[in-house]
PDB file of C-alpha atoms and ligand atoms in Angstrom:
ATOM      1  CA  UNK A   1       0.000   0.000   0.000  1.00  0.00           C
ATOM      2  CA  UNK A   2       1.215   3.659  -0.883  1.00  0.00           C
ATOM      3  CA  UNK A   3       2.122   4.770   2.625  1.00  0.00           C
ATOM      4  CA  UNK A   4       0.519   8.414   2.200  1.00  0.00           C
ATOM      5  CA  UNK A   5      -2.755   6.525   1.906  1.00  0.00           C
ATOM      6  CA  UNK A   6      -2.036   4.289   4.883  1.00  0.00           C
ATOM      7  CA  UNK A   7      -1.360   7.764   6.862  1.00  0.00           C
ATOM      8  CA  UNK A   8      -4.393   9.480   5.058  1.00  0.00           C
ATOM      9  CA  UNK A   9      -6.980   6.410   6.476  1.00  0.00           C
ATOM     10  CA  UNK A  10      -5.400   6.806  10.150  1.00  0.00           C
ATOM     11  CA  UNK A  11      -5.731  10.582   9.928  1.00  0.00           C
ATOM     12  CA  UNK A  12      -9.171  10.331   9.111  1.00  0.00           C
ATOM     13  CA  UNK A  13     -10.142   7.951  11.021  1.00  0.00           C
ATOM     14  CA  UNK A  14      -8.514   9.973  13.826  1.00  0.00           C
ATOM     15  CA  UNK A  15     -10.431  12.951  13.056  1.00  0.00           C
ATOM     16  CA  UNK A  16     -13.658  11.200  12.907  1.00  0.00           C
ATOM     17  CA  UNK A  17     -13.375   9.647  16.180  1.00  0.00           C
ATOM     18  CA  UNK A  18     -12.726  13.480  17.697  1.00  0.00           C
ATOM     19  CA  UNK A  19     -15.599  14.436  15.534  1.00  0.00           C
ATOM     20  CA  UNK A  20     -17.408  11.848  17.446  1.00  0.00           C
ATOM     21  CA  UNK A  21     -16.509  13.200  21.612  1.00  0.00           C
ATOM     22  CA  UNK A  22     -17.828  16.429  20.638  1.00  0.00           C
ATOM     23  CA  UNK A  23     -21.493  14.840  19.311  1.00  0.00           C
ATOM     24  CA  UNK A  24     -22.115  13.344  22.509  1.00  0.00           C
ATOM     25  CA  UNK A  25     -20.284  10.399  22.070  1.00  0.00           C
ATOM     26  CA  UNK A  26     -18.205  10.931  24.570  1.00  0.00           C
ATOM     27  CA  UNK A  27     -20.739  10.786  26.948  1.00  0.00           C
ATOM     28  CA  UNK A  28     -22.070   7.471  25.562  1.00  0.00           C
ATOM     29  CA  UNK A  29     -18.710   6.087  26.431  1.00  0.00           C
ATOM     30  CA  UNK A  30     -18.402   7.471  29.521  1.00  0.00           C
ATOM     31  CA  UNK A  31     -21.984   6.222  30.590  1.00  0.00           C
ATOM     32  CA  UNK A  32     -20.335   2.681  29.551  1.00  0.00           C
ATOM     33  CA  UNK A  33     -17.759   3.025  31.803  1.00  0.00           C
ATOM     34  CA  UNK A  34     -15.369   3.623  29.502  1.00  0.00           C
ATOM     35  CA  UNK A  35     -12.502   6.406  30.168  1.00  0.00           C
ATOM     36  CA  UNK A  36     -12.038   9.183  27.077  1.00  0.00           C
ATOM     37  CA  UNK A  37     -10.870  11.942  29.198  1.00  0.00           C
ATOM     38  CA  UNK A  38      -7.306  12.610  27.308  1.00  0.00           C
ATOM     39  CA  UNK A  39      -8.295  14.105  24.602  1.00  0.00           C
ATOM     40  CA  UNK A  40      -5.373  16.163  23.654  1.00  0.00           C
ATOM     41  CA  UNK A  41      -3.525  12.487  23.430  1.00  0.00           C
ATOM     42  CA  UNK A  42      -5.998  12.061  20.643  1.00  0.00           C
ATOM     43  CA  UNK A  43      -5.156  15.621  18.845  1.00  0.00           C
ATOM     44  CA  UNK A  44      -1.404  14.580  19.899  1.00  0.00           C
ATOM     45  CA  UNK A  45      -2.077  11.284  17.778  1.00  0.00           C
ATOM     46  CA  UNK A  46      -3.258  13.349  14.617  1.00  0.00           C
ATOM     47  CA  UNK A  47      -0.774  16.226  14.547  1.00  0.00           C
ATOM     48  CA  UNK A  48       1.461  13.064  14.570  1.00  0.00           C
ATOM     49  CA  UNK A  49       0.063  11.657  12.164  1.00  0.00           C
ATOM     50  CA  UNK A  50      -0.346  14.489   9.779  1.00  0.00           C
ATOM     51  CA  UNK A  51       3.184  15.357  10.408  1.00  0.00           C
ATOM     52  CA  UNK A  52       3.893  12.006   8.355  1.00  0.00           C
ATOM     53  CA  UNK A  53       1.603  13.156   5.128  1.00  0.00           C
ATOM     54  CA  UNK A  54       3.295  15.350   2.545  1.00  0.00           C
ATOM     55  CA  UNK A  55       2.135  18.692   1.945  1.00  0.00           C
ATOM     56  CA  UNK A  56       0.351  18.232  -1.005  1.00  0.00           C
ATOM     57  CA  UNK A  57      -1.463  15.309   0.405  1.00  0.00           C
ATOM     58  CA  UNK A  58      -2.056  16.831   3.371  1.00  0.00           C
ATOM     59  CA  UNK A  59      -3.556  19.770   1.274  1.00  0.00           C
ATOM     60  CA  UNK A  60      -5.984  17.851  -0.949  1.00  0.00           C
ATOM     61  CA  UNK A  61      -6.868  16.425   2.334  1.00  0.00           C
ATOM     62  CA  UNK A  62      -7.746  19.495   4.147  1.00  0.00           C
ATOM     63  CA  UNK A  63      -9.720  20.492   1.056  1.00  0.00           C
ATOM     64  CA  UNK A  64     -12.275  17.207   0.800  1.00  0.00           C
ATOM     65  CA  UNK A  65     -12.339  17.580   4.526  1.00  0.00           C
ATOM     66  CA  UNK A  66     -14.255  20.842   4.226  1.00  0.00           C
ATOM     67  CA  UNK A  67     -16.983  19.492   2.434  1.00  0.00           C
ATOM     68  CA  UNK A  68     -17.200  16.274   3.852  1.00  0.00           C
ATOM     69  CA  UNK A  69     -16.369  14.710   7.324  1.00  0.00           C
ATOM     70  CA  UNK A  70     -14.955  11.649   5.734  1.00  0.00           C
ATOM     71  CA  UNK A  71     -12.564  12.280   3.612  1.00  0.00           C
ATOM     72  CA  UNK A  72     -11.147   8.486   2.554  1.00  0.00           C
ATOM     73  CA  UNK A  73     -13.992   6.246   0.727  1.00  0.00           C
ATOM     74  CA  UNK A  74     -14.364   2.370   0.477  1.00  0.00           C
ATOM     75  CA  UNK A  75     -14.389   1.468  -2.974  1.00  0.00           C
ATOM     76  CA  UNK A  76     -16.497  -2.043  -3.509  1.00  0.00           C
ATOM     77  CA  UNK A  77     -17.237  -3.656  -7.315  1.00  0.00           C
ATOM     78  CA  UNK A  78     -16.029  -0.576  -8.817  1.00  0.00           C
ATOM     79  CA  UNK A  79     -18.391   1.185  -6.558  1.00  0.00           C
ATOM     80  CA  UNK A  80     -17.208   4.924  -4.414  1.00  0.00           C
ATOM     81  CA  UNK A  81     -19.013   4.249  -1.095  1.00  0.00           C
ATOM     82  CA  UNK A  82     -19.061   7.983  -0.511  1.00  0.00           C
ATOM     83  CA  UNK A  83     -20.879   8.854  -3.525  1.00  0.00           C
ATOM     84  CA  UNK A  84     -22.590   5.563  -4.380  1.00  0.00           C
ATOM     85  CA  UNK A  85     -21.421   6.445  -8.007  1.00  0.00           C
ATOM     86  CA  UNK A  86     -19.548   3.907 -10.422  1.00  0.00           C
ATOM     87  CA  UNK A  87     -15.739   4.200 -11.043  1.00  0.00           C
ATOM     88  CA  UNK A  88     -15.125   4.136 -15.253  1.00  0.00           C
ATOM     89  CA  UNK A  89     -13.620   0.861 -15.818  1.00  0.00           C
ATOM     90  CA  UNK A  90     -10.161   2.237 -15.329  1.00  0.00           C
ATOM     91  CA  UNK A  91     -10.015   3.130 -12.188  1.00  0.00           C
ATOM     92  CA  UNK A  92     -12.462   0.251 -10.978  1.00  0.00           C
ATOM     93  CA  UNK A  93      -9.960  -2.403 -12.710  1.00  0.00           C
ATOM     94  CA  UNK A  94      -7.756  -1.084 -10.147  1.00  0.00           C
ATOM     95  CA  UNK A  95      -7.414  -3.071  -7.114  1.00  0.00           C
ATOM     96  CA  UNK A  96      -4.370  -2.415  -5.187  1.00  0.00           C
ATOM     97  CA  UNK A  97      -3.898   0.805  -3.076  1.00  0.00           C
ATOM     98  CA  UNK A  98      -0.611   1.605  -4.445  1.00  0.00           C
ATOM     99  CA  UNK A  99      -1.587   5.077  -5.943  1.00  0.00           C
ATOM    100  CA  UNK A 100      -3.287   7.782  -4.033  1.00  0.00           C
ATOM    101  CA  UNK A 101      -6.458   8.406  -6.448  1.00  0.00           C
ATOM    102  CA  UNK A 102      -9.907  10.210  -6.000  1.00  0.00           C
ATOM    103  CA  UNK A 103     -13.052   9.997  -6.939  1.00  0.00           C
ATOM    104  CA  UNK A 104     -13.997  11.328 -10.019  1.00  0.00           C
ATOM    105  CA  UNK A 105     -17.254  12.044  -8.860  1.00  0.00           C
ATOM    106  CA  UNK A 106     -17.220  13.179  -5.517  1.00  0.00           C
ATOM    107  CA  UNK A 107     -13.267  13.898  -4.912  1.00  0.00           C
ATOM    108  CA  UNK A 108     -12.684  11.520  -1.683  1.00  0.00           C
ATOM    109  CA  UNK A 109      -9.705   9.836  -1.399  1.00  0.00           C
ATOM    110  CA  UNK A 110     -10.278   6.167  -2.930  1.00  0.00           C
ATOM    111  CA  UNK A 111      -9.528   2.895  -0.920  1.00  0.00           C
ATOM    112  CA  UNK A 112      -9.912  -0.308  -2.618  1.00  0.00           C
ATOM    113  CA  UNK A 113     -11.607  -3.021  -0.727  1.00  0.00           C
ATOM    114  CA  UNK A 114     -10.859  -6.726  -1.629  1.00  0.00           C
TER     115      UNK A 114
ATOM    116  CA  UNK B   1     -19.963  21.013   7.172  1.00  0.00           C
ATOM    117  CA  UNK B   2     -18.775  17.870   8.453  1.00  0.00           C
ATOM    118  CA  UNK B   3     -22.225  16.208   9.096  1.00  0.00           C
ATOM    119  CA  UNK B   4     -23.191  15.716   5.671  1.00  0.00           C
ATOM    120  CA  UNK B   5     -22.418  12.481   5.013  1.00  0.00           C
ATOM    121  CA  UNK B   6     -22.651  10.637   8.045  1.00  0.00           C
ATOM    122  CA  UNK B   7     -25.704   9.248   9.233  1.00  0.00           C
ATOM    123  CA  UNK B   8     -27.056  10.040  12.208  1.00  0.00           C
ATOM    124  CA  UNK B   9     -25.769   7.932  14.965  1.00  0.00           C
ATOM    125  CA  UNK B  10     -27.829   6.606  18.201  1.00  0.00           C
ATOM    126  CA  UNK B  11     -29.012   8.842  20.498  1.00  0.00           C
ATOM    127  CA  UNK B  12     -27.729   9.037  24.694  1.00  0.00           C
ATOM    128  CA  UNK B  13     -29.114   6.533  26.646  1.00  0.00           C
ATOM    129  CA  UNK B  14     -31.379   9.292  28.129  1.00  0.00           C
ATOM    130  CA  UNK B  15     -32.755  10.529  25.131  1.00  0.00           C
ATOM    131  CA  UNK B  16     -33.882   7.165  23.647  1.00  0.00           C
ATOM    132  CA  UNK B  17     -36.843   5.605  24.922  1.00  0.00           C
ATOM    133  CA  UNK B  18     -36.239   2.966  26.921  1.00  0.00           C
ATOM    134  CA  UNK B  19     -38.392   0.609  24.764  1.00  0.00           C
ATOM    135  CA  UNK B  20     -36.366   1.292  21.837  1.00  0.00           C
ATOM    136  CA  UNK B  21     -33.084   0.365  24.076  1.00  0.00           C
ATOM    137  CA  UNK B  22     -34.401  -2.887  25.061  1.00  0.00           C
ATOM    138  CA  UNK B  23     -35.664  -3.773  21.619  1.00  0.00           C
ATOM    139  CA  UNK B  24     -31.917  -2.883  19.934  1.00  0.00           C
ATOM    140  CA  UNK B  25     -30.509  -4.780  23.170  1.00  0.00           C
ATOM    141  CA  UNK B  26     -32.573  -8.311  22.684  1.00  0.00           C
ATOM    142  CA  UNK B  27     -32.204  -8.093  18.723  1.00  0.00           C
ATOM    143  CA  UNK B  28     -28.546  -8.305  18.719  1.00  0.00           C
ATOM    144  CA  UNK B  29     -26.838 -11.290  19.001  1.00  0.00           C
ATOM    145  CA  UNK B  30     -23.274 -10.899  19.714  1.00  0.00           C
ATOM    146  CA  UNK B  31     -22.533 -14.314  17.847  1.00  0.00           C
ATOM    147  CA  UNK B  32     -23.361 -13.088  15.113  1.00  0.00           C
ATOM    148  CA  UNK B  33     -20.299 -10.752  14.226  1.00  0.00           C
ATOM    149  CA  UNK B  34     -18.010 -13.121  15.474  1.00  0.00           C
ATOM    150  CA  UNK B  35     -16.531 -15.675  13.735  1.00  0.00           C
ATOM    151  CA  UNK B  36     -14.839 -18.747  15.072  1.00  0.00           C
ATOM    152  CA  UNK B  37     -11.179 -17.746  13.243  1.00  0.00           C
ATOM    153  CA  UNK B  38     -11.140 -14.354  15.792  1.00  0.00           C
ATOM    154  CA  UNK B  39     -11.471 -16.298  18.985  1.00  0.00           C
ATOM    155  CA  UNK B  40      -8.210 -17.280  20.650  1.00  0.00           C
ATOM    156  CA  UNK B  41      -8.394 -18.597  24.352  1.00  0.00           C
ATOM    157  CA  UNK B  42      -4.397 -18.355  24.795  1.00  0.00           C
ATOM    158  CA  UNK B  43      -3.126 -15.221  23.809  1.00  0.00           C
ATOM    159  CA  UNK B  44       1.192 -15.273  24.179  1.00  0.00           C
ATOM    160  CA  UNK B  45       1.328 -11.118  24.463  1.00  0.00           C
ATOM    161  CA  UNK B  46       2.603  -9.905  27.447  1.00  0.00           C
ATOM    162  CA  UNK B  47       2.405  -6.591  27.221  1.00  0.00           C
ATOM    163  CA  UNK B  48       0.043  -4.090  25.706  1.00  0.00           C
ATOM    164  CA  UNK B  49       0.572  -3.677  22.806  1.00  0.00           C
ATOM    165  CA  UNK B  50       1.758  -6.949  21.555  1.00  0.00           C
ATOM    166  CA  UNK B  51      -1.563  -8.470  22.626  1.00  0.00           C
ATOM    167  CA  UNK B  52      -3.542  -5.864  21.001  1.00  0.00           C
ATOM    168  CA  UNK B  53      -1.138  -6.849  17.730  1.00  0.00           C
ATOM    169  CA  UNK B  54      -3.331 -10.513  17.990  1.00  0.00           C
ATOM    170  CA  UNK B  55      -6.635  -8.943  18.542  1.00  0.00           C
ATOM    171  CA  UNK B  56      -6.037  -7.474  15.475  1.00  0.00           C
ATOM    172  CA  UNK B  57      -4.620 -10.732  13.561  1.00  0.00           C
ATOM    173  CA  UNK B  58      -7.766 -12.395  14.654  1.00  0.00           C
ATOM    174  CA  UNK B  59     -10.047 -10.074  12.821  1.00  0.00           C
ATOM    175  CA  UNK B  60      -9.075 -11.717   9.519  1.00  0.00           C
ATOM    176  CA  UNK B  61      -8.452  -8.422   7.610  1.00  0.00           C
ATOM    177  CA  UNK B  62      -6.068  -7.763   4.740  1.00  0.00           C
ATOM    178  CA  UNK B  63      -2.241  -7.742   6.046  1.00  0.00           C
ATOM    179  CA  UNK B  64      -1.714  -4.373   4.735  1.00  0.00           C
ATOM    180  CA  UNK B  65      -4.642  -3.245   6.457  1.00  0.00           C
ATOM    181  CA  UNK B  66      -3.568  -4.448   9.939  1.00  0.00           C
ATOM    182  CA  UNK B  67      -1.106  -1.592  10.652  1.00  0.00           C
ATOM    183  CA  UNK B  68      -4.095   0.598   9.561  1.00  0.00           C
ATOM    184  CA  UNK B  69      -6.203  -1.351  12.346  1.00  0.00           C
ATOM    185  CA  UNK B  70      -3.142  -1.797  15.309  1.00  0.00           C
ATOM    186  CA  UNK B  71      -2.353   2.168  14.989  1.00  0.00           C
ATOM    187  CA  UNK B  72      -6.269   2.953  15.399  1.00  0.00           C
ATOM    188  CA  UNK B  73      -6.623   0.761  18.284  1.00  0.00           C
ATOM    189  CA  UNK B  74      -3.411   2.808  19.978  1.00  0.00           C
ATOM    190  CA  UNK B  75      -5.058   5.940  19.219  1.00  0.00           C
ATOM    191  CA  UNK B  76      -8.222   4.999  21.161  1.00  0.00           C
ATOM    192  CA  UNK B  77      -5.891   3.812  23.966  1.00  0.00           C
ATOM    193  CA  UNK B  78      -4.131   7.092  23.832  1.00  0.00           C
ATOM    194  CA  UNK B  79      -7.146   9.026  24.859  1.00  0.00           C
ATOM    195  CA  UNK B  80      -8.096   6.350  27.904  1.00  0.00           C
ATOM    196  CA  UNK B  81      -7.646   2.708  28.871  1.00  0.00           C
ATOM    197  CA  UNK B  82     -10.483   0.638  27.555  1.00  0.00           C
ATOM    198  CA  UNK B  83      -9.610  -1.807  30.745  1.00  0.00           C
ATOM    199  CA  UNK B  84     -12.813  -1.341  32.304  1.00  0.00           C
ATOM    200  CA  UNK B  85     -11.330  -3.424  35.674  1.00  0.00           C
ATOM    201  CA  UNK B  86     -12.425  -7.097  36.814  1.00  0.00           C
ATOM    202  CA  UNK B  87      -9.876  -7.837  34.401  1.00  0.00           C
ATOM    203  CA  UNK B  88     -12.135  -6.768  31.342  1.00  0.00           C
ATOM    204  CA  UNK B  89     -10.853  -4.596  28.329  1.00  0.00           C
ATOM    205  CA  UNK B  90     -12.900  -3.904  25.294  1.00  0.00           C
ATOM    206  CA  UNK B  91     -10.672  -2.514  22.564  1.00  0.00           C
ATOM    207  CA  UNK B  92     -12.780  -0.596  19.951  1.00  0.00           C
ATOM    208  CA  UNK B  93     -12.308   1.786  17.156  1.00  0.00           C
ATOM    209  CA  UNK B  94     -13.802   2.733  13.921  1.00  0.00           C
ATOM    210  CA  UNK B  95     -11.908   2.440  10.312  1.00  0.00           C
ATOM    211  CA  UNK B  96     -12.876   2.653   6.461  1.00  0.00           C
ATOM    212  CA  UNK B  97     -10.849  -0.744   6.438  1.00  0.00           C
ATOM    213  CA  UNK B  98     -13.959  -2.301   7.786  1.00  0.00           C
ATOM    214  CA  UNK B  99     -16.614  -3.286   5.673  1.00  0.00           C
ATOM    215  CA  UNK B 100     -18.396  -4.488   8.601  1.00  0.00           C
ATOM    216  CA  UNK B 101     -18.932  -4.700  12.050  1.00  0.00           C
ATOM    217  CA  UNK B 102     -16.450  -7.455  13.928  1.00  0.00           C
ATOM    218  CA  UNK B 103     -15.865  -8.630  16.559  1.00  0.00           C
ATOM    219  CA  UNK B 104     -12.898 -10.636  18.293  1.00  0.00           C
ATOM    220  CA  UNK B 105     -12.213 -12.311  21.765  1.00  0.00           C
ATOM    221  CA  UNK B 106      -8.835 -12.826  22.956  1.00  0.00           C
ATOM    222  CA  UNK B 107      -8.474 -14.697  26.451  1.00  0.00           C
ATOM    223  CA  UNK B 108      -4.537 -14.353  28.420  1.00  0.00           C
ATOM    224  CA  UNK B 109      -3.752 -16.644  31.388  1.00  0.00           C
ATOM    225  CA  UNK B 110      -1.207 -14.509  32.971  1.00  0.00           C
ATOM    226  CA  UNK B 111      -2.939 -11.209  32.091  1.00  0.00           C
ATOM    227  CA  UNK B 112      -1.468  -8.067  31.136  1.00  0.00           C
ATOM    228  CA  UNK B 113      -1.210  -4.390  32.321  1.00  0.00           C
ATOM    229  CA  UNK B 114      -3.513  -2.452  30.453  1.00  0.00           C
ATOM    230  CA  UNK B 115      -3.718   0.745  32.524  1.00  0.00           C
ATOM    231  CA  UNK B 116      -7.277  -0.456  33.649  1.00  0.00           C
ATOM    232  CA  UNK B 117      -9.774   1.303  35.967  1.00  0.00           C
ATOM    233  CA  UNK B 118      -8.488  -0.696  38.835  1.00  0.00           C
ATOM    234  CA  UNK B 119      -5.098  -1.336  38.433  1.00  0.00           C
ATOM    235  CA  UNK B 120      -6.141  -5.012  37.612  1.00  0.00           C
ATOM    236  CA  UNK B 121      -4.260  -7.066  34.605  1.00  0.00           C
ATOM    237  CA  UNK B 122      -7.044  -7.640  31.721  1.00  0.00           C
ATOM    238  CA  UNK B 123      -7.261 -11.141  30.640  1.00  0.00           C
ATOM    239  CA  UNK B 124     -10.655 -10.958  28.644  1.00  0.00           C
ATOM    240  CA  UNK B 125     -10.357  -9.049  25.557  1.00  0.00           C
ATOM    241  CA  UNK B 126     -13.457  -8.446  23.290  1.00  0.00           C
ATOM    242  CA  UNK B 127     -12.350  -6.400  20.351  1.00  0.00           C
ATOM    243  CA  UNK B 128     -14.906  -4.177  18.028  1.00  0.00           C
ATOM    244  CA  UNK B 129     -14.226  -3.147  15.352  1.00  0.00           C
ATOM    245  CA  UNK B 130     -16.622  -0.876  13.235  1.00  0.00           C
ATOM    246  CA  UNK B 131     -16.676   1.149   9.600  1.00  0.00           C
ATOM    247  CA  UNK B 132     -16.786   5.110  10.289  1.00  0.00           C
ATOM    248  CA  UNK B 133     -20.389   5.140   9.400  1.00  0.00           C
ATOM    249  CA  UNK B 134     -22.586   2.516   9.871  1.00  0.00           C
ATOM    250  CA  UNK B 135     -26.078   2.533   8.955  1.00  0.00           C
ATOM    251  CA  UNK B 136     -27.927   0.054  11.629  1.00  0.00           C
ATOM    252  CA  UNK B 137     -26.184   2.195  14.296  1.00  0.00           C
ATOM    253  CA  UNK B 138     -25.045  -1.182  15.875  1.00  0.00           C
ATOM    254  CA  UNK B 139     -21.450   0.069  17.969  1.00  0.00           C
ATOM    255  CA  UNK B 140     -22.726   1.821  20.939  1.00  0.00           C
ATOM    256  CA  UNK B 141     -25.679  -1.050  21.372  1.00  0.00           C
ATOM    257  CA  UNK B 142     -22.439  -3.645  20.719  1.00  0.00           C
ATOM    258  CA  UNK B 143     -20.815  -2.215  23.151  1.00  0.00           C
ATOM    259  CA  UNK B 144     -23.136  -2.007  25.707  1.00  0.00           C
ATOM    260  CA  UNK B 145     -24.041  -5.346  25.268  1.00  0.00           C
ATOM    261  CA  UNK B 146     -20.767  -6.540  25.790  1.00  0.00           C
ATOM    262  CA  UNK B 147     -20.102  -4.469  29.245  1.00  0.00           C
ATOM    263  CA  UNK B 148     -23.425  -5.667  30.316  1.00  0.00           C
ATOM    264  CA  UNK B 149     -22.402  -9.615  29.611  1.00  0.00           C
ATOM    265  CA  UNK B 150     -19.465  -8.883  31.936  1.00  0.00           C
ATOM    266  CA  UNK B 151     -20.569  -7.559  34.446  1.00  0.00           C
ATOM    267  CA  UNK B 152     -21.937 -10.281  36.306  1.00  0.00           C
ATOM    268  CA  UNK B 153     -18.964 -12.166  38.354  1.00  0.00           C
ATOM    269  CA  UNK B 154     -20.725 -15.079  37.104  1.00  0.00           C
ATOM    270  CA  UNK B 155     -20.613 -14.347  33.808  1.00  0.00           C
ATOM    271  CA  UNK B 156     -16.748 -13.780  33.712  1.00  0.00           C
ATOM    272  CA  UNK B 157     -16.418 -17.262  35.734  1.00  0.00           C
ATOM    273  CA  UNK B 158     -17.866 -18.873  33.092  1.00  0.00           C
ATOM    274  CA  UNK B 159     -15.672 -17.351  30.623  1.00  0.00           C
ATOM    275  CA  UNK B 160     -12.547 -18.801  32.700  1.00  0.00           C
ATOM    276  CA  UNK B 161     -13.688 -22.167  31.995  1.00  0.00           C
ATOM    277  CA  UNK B 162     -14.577 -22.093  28.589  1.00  0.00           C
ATOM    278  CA  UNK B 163     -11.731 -24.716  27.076  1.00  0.00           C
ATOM    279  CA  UNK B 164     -12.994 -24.684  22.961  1.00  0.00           C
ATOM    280  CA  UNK B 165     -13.740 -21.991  20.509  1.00  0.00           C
ATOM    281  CA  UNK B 166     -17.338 -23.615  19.903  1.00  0.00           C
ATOM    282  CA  UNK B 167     -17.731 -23.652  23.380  1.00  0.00           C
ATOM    283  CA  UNK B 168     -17.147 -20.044  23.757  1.00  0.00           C
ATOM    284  CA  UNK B 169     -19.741 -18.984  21.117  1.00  0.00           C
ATOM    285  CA  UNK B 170     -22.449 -21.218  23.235  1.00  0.00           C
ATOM    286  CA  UNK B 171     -21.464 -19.258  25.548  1.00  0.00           C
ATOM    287  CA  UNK B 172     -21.951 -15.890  24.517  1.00  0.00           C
ATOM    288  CA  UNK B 173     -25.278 -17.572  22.931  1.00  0.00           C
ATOM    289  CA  UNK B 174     -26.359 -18.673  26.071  1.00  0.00           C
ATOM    290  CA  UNK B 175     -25.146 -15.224  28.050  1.00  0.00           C
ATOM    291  CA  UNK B 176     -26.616 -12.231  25.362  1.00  0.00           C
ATOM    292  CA  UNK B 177     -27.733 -13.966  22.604  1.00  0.00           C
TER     293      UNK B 177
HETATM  294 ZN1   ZN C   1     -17.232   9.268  -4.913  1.00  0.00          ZN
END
């Protein structure tokens, strides 16, 4: 796997789950007596993380990110699971993750899912 | 901004009815997202992180998506312990790399320091692992349903003498369906 994208799914998924504490999720967990009170570990965890993207990744990333909260999408049968629109037959032949490549469609970040 | 494309996902405890609770609690069966290849009932890691490395193995995901998985899991460590004491941690985190919901169960002997609640070496490890969004809204409930199973002292007995994988999953039939 191209390691920017390995980083890029990490970072996201990072963000997301601070996106999560501040919708009440935190509480959830808390309630289930589960601890989630170091959050600036967390943000520590993504500014290291994001210190391992390059700069132009890390750009395009910021940009999708603005529109939409998740940033890297699934791709299944030639299918973007962010946009539930069909790759062309190009990109859907492809089946490795050893390119960074987006969506044509919808401009997430495209993960290829065995 | 952000919200757009995730769906919505289940309300606190104290803003769902309590019907609705109950009915998501008795239609899951925890058997159901776990498979007999992510049960192991002698995990070797003795610290940490190396038995959080075979949670991960069990879950039967690509190899290059493992790191993806084991870094995740760290992350969620990072902001608290999942140990939640009696010798109980529930690892969990959310990833693209999932087309699913999973689960895994992981048992150690000797127990290992997991910077739990009470102090107390885990040696049951339930592992769940979720996609970023998912539709049914099934992680919380999953997770509640889990720290409800083990609460009961009796409960966690009976997981100390479960000697076969099979026997484990008749288990976790028999204790939350
Ligand atoms: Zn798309």
């Amino acid at each position: 796997m191209h390691s920017d994208l390995e980083f890029l799914v990490i970072l996201n998924d990072i963000d997301l789950m601070l996106d999560d504490l501040g919708k009440g999720n935190a509480e959830v967990e808390e309630k289930l007596g589960f601890d989630v009170s170091r959050k600036e570990k967390l943000e520590k965890a993504r500014d290291d993380m994001r210190g391992k993207c390059s700069e132009a990744v890390l750009r395009r990333y910021d940009r999708v990110r603005g529109k939409y909260g998740k940033v890297i999408s699934p791709v299944f049968d030639g299918v973007c699971y962010g946009c539930f629109q069909r790759l062309h037959t190009e990109l859907a032949q492809i089946s490795r993750n050893e390119k960074i490549l987006s969506c044509p469609h919808c401009g997430r970040f495209l993960y290829f899912m065995k | 901004m952000i919200d757009g494309d995730r769906s919505p996902t289940i309300a606190p405890p104290e803003r769902t009815p309590n019907t609705l609770v109950k009915r998501i609690m008795t239609e899951i069966h925890l058997s159901d997202y776990l498979e007999q290849d992510a049960i192991e009932l002698d995990l070797k890691g003795d610290t940490k992180q190396k038995v959080l490395t075979e949670m991960v193995g069990l879950l039967g995901v690509e190899a290059e998506s493992r790191n993806i998985a084991l870094e995740l899991v760290m992350s969620r460590e990072s902001l608290g312990s999942t140990g939640i004491g009696k010798g109980i941690a529930i690892p969990h985190l959310r990833s693209t790399i999932f087309p699913r919901i999973m689960l895994a169960y992981g048992r150690s002997s000797e127990g290992v320091a997991f910077g739990s609640i009470d102090k107390k070496p885990a040696r049951h490890f339930f592992l769940v692992a979720s996609p970023p969004i998912d539709p049914s809204n099934l992680y919380h409930p999953i997770l509640a349903k889990i720290v409800q199973l083990v609460k009961e002292s009796k409960n966690r007995k009976k997981l100390d003498s479960i000697d076969t994988k099979a026997g484990l999953l008749n288990l976790i039939d028999e204790l939350a369906g």
